[in-house]
CSV table of C-alpha atoms in Angstrom, one decimal:
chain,number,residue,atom,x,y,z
A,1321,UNK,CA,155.2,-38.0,165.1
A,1322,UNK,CA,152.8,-35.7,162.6
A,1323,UNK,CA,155.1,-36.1,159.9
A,1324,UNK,CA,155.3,-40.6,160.8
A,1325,UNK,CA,151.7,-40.7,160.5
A,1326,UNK,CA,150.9,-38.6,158.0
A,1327,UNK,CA,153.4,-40.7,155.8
A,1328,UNK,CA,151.8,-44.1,157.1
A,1329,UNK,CA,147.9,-43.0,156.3
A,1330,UNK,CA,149.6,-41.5,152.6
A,1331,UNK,CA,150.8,-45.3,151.6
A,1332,UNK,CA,147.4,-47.1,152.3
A,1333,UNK,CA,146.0,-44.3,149.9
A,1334,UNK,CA,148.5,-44.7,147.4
A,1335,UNK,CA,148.3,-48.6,147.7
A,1336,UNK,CA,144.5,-48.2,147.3
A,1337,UNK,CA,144.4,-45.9,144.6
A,1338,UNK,CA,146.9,-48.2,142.5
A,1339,UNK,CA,145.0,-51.4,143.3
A,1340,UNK,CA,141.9,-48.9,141.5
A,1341,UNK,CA,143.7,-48.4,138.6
A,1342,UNK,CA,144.6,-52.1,138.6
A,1343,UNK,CA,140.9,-52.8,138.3
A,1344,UNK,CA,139.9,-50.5,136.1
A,1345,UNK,CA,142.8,-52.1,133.7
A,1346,UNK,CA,141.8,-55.6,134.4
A,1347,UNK,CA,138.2,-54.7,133.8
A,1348,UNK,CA,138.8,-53.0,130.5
A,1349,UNK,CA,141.6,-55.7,129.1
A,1350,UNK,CA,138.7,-58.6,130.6
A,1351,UNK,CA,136.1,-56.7,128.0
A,1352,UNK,CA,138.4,-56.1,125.2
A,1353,UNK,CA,139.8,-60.2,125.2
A,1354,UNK,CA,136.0,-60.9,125.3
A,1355,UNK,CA,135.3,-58.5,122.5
A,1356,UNK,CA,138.3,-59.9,120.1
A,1357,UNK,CA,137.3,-63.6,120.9
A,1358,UNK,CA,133.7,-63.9,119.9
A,1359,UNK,CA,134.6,-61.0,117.2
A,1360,UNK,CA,136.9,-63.8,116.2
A,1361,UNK,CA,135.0,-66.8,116.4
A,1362,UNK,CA,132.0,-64.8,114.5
A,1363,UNK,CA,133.9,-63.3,111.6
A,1364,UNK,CA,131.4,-62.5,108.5
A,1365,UNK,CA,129.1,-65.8,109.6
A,1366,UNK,CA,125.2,-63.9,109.4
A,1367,UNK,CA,124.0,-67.0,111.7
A,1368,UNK,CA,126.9,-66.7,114.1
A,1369,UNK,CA,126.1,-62.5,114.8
A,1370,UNK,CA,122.5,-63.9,114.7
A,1371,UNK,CA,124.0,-66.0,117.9
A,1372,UNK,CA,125.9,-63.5,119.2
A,1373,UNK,CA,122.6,-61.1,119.5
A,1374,UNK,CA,120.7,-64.2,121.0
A,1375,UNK,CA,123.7,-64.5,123.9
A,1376,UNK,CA,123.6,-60.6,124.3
A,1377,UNK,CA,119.9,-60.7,125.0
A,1378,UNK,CA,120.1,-63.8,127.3
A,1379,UNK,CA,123.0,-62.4,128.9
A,1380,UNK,CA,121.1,-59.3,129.9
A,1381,UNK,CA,118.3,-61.3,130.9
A,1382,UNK,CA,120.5,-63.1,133.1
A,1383,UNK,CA,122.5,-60.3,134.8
A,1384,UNK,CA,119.3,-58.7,135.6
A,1385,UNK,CA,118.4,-62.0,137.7
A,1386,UNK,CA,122.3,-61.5,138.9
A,1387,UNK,CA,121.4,-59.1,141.4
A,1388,UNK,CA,118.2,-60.2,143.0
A,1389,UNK,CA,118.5,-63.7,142.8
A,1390,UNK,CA,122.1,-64.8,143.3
A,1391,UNK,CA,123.4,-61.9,145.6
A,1392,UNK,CA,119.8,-61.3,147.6
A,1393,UNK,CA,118.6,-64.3,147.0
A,1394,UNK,CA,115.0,-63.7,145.8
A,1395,UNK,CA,113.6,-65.9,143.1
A,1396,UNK,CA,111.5,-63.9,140.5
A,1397,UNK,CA,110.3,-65.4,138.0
A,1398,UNK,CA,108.4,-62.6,136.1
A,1399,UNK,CA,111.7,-61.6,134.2
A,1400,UNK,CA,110.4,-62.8,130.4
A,1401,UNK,CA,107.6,-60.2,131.0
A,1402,UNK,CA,110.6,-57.0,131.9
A,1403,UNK,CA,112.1,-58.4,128.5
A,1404,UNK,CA,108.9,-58.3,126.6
A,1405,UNK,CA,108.2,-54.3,128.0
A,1406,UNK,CA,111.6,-53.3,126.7
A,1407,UNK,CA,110.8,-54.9,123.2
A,1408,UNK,CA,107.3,-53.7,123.1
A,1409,UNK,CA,108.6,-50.2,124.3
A,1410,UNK,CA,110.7,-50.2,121.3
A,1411,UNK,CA,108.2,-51.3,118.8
A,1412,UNK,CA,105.1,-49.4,120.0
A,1413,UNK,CA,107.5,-46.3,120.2
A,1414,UNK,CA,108.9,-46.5,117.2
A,1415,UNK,CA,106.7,-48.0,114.5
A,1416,UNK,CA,103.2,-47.0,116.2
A,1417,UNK,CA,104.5,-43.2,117.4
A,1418,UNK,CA,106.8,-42.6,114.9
A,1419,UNK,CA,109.8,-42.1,117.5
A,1420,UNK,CA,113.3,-42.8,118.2
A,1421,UNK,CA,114.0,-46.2,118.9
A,1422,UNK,CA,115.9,-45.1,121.9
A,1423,UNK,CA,112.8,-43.2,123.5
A,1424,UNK,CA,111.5,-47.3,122.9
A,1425,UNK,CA,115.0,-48.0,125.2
A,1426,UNK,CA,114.4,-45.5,127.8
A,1427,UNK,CA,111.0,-46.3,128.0
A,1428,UNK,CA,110.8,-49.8,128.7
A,1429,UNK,CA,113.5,-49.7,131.2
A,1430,UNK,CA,111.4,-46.9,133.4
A,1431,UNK,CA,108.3,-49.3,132.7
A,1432,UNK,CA,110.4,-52.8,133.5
A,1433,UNK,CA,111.5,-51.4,136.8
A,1434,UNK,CA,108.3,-49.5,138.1
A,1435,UNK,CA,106.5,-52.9,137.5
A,1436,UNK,CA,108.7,-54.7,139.2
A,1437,UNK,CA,108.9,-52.0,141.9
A,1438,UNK,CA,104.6,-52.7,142.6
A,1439,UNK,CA,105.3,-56.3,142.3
A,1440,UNK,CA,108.6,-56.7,144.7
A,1441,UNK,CA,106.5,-54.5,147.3
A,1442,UNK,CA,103.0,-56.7,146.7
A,1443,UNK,CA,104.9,-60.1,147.6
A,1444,UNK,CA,107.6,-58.2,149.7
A,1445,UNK,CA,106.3,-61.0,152.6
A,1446,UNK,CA,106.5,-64.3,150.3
A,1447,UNK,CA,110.0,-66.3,149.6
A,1448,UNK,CA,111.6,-68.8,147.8
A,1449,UNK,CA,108.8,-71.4,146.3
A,1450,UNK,CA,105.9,-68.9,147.1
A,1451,UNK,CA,107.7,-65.8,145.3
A,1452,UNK,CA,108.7,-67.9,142.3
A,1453,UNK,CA,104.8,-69.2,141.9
A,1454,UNK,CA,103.1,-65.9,142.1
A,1455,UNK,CA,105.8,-64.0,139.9
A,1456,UNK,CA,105.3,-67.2,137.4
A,1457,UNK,CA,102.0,-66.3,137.2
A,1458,UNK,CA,102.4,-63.3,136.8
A,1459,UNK,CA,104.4,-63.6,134.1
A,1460,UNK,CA,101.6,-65.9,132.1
A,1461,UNK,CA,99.1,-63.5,132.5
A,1462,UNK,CA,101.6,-60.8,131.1
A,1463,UNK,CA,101.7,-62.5,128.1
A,1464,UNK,CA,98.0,-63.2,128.2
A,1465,UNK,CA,97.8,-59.6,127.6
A,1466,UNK,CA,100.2,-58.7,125.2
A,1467,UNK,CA,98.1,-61.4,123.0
A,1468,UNK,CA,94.6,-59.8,124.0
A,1469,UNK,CA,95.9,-55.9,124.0
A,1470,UNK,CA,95.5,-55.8,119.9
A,1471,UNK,CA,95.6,-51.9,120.3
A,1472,UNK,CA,98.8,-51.1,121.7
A,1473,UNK,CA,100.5,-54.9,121.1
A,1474,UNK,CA,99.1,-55.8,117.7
A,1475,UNK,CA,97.9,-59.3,119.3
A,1476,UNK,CA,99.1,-62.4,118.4
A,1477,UNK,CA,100.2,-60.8,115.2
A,1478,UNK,CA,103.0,-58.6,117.5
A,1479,UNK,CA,104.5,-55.8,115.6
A,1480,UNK,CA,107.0,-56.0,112.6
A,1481,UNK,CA,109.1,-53.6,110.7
A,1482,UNK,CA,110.7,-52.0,113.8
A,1483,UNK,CA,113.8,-49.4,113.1
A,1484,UNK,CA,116.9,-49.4,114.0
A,1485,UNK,CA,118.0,-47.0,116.2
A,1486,UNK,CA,120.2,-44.3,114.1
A,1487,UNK,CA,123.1,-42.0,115.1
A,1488,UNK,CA,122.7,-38.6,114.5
A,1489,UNK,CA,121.0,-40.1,110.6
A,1490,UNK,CA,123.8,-43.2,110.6
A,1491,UNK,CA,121.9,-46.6,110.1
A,1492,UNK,CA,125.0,-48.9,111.8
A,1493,UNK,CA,125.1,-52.2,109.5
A,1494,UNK,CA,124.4,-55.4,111.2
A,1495,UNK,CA,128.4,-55.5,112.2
A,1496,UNK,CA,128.5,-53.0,113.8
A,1497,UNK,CA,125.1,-53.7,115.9
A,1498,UNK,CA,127.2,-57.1,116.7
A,1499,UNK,CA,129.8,-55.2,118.3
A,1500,UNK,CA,127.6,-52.5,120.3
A,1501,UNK,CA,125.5,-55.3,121.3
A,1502,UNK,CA,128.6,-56.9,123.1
A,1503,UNK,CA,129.7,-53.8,124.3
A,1504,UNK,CA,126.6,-52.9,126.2
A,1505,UNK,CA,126.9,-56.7,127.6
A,1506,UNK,CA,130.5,-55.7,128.9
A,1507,UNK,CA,129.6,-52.2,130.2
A,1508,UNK,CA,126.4,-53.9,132.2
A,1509,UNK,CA,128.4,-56.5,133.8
A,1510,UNK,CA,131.3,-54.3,134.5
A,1511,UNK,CA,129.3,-52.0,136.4
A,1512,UNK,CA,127.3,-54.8,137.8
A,1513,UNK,CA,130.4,-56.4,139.0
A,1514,UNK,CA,131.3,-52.9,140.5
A,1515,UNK,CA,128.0,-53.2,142.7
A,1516,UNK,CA,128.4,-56.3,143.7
A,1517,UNK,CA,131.9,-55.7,145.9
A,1518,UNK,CA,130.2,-52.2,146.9
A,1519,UNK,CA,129.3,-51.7,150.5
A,1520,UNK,CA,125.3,-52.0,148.9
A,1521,UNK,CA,126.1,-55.0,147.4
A,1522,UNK,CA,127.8,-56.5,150.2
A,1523,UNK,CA,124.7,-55.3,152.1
A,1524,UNK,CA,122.7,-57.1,150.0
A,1525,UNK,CA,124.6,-60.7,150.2
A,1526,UNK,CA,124.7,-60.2,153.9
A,1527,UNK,CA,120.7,-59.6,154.1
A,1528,UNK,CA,120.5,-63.1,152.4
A,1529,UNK,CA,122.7,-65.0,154.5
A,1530,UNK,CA,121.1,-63.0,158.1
A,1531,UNK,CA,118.9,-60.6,157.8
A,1532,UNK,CA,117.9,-59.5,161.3
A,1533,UNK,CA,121.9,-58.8,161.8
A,1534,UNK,CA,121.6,-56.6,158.6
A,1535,UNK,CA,118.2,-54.9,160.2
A,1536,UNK,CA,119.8,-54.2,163.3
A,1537,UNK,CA,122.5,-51.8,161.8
A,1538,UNK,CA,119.9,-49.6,160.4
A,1539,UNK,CA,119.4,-51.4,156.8
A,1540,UNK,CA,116.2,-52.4,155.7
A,1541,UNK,CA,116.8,-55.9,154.0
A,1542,UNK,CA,113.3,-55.1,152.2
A,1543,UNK,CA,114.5,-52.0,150.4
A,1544,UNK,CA,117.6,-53.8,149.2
A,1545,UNK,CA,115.8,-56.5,148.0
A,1546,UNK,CA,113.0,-53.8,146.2
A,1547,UNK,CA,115.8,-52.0,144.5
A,1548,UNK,CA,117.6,-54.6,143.2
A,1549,UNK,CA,114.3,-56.3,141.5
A,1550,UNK,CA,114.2,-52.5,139.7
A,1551,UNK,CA,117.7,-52.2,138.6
A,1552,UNK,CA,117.0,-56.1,137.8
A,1553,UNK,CA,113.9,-55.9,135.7
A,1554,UNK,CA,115.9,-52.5,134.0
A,1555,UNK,CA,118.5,-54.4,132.7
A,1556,UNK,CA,116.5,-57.4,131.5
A,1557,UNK,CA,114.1,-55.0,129.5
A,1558,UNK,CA,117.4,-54.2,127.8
A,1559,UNK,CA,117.6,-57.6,126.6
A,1560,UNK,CA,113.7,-57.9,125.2
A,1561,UNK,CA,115.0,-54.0,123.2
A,1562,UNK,CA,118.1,-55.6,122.1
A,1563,UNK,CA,117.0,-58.7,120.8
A,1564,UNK,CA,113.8,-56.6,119.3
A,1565,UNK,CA,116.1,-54.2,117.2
A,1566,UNK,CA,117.7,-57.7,116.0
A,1567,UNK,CA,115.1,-59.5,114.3
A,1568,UNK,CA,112.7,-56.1,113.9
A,1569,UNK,CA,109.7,-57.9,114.7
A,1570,UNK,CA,108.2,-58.8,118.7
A,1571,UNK,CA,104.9,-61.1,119.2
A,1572,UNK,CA,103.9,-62.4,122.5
A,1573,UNK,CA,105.5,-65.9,121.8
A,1574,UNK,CA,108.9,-64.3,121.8
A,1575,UNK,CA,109.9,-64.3,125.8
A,1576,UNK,CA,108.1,-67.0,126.5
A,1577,UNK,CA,108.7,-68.7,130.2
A,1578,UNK,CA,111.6,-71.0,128.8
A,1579,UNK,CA,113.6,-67.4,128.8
A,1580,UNK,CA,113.4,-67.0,132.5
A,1581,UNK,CA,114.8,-70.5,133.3
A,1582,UNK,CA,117.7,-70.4,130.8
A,1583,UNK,CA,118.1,-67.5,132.8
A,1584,UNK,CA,118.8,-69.4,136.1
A,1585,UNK,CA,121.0,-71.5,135.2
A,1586,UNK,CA,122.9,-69.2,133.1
A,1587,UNK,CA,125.4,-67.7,136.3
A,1588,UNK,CA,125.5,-71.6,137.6
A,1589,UNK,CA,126.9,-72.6,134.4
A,1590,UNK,CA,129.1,-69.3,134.5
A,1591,UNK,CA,129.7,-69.0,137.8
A,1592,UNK,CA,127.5,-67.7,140.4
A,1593,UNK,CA,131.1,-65.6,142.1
A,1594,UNK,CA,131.4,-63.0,140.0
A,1595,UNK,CA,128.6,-61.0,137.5
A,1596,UNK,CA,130.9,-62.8,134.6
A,1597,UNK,CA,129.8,-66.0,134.9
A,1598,UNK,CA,126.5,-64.5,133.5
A,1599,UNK,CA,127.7,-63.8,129.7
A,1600,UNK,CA,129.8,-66.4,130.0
A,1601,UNK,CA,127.0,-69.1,130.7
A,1602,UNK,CA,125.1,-67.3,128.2
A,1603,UNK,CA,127.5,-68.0,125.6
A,1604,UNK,CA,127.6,-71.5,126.6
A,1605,UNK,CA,123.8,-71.6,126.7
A,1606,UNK,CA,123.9,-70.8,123.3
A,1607,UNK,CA,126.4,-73.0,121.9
A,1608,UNK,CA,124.9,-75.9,123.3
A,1609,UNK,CA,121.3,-75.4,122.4
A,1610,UNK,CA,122.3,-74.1,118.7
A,1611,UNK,CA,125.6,-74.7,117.4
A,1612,UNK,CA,126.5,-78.1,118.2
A,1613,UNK,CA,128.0,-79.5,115.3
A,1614,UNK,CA,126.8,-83.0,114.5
A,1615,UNK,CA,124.0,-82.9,117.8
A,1616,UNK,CA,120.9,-83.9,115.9
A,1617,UNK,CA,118.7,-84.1,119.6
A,1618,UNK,CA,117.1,-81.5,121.5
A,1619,UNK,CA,119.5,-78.9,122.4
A,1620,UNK,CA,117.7,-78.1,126.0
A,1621,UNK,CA,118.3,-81.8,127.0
A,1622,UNK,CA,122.1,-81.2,126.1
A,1623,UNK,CA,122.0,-78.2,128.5
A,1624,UNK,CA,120.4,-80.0,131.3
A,1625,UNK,CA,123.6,-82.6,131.3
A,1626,UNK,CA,125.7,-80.3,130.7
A,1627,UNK,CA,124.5,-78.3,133.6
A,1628,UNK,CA,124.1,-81.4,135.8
A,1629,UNK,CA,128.3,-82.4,134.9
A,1630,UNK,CA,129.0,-78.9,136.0
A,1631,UNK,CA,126.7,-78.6,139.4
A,1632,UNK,CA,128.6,-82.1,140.2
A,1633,UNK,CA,132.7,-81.4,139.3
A,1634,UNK,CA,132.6,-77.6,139.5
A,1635,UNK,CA,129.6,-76.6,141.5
A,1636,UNK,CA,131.2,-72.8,141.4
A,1637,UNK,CA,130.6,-72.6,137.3
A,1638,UNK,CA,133.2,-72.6,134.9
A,1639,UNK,CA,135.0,-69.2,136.5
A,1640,UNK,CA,135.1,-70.8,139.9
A,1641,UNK,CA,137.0,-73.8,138.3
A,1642,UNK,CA,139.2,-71.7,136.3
A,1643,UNK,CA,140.2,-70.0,139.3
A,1644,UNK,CA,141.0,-73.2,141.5
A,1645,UNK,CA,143.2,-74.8,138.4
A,1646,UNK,CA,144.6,-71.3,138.6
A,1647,UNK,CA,145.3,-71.0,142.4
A,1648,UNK,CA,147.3,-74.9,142.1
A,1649,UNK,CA,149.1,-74.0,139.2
A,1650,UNK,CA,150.3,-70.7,140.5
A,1651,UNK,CA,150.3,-70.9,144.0
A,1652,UNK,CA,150.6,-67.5,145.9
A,1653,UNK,CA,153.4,-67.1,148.4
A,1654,UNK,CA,153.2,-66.1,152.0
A,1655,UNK,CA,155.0,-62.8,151.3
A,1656,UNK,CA,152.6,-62.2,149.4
A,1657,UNK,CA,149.6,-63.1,151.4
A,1658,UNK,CA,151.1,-61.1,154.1
């Protein structure tokens, strides 16, 4: 009987350390087919890897509203003002200091999340329309300030002539920025993926749907909620540093309130089911808005149809539709399921 069972309990481990290594593998060959196709599509273009930095900066934006706002459901709006500490970070840093660049990084990402740590606890008892009004305003009156704080922002002017961050004295040329920037995006949403089928990120979904079921195991729903605004607002001030580094140059006009709601609707148009559909809609975002060929109107009206087609025939995003043609093309058998 000892030598049954301990055969029995060594099969689920094997099955489960396989089906890891299956994941890892998927993960890796998802981020390198998304590397080689907008390497691809990009090629030597200097307006498309100008693109491709604007999608890497709204993607990071976006999958820094991923975990609060789709998984815990809580609505900030103040995420333009986490991008604009992790761009003025950087550019205080580095061109007012004289520092590394990545101190700038590091930085704005402890900044980003402390803020939103006082802010998540200050409205910890509003939801829904009242959490997305007083976080709106707070993100106005951030940028009030960066405009008024002439010392430490440079005012309207902002602050030009930022560095690029070096490696060990190599300056990367603006190729090989393209490709870093894309493979910070993959690492993020990898990891951020990773969290979300974690027992804290299951936590945190379950908190949103019933909270006083959560509470009663011993989980504060309030301290999920807190942490993921941090690890939220962290990644997002990514983005501002990223997109800073880019263009070398940050005013206060630069993450302005029309950041934070491309950033909504960025996982809808991906798909809200897994931390992929925020590149993806960031991509999409993107291509509409600036690189329609032969679309002479307003590129943010395109969006909003083109987000209103998709809330209406595939209201799971562009993934969630992939995966239903997928599932009724190639059906899975009972053995299987079994």
């Amino acid at each position: 009987m000892a030598v049954v069972t301990t055969t029995e309990t060594a099969i689920p481990a094997g099955r489960t350390g396989i089906s890891a290594a299956r994941t890892v593998l998927g993960e890796l060959g998802i981020c390198l087919a998304v590397l080689a196709v907008v390497l691809l599509w990009m090629g030597p273009s200097l307006y498309r890897q100008d693109l491709v930095f604007l999608a890497a900066t709204y993607a990071l934006v976006a999958l820094g509203m991923y975990l609060p706002f789709v998984l815990a459901g809580s609505l900030s709006m103040a995420y333009s003002a986490y991008a604009a500490i992790g761009a003025y970070a950087v550019a205080y840093l580095s061109v007012k200091q004289g520092l590394s660049p990545w101190w700038g990084w590091l930085a704005g990402m402890v900044i980003a999340a402390a803020v939103a740590l006082v802010l998540a606890v200050a409205t910890r008892k509003l939801s829904g329309f009242y959490l997305a009004a007083v976080t709106l305003l707070f993100a106005i009156a951030f940028e009030h300030w960066l405009g008024d704080a002439t010392s430490i922002t440079g005012g309207s002017s902002g602050i030009a002539n930022i560095a690029v961050p070096s490696l060990f004295g190599w300056e990367p040329p603006r190729y090989a920025q393209v490709v870093a920037a894309i493979v910070v995006v993959c690492a993020i949403t990898v990891l951020i993926d990773r969290l979300r089928r974690s027992a804290w990120g299951l936590s945190l979904s379950a908190a949103r749907e019933n909270a006083p079921a959560v509470q009663s195991s011993g989980i504060s729903p309030t301290h999920l909620t807190v942490v993921a605004l941090a690890v939220g607002a962290a990644i997002a001030s990514t983005g501002g540093a990223l997109f800073t580094v880019s263009v070398q140059a940050v005013t206060p006009e630069t993450f302005g309130l029309d950041l934070v709601f491309l950033a909504i609707f960025m996982p809808i148009i991906g798909g809200r089911g897994s931390a992929w559909g925020a590149p993806l809609g960031a991509l999409i975002a993107v291509g509409v808005t600036l690189n329609m060929p032969g679309y002479q109107g307003s590129g943010e009206l395109l969006l909003a149809v083109v987000v209103l087609v998709i809330l209406l025939l595939a209201p799971g995003g562009v993934i969630g539709w992939a995966d239903r043609l997928y599932r009724r093309l190639v059906p899975s058998g009972n053995k299987d399921r079994r």
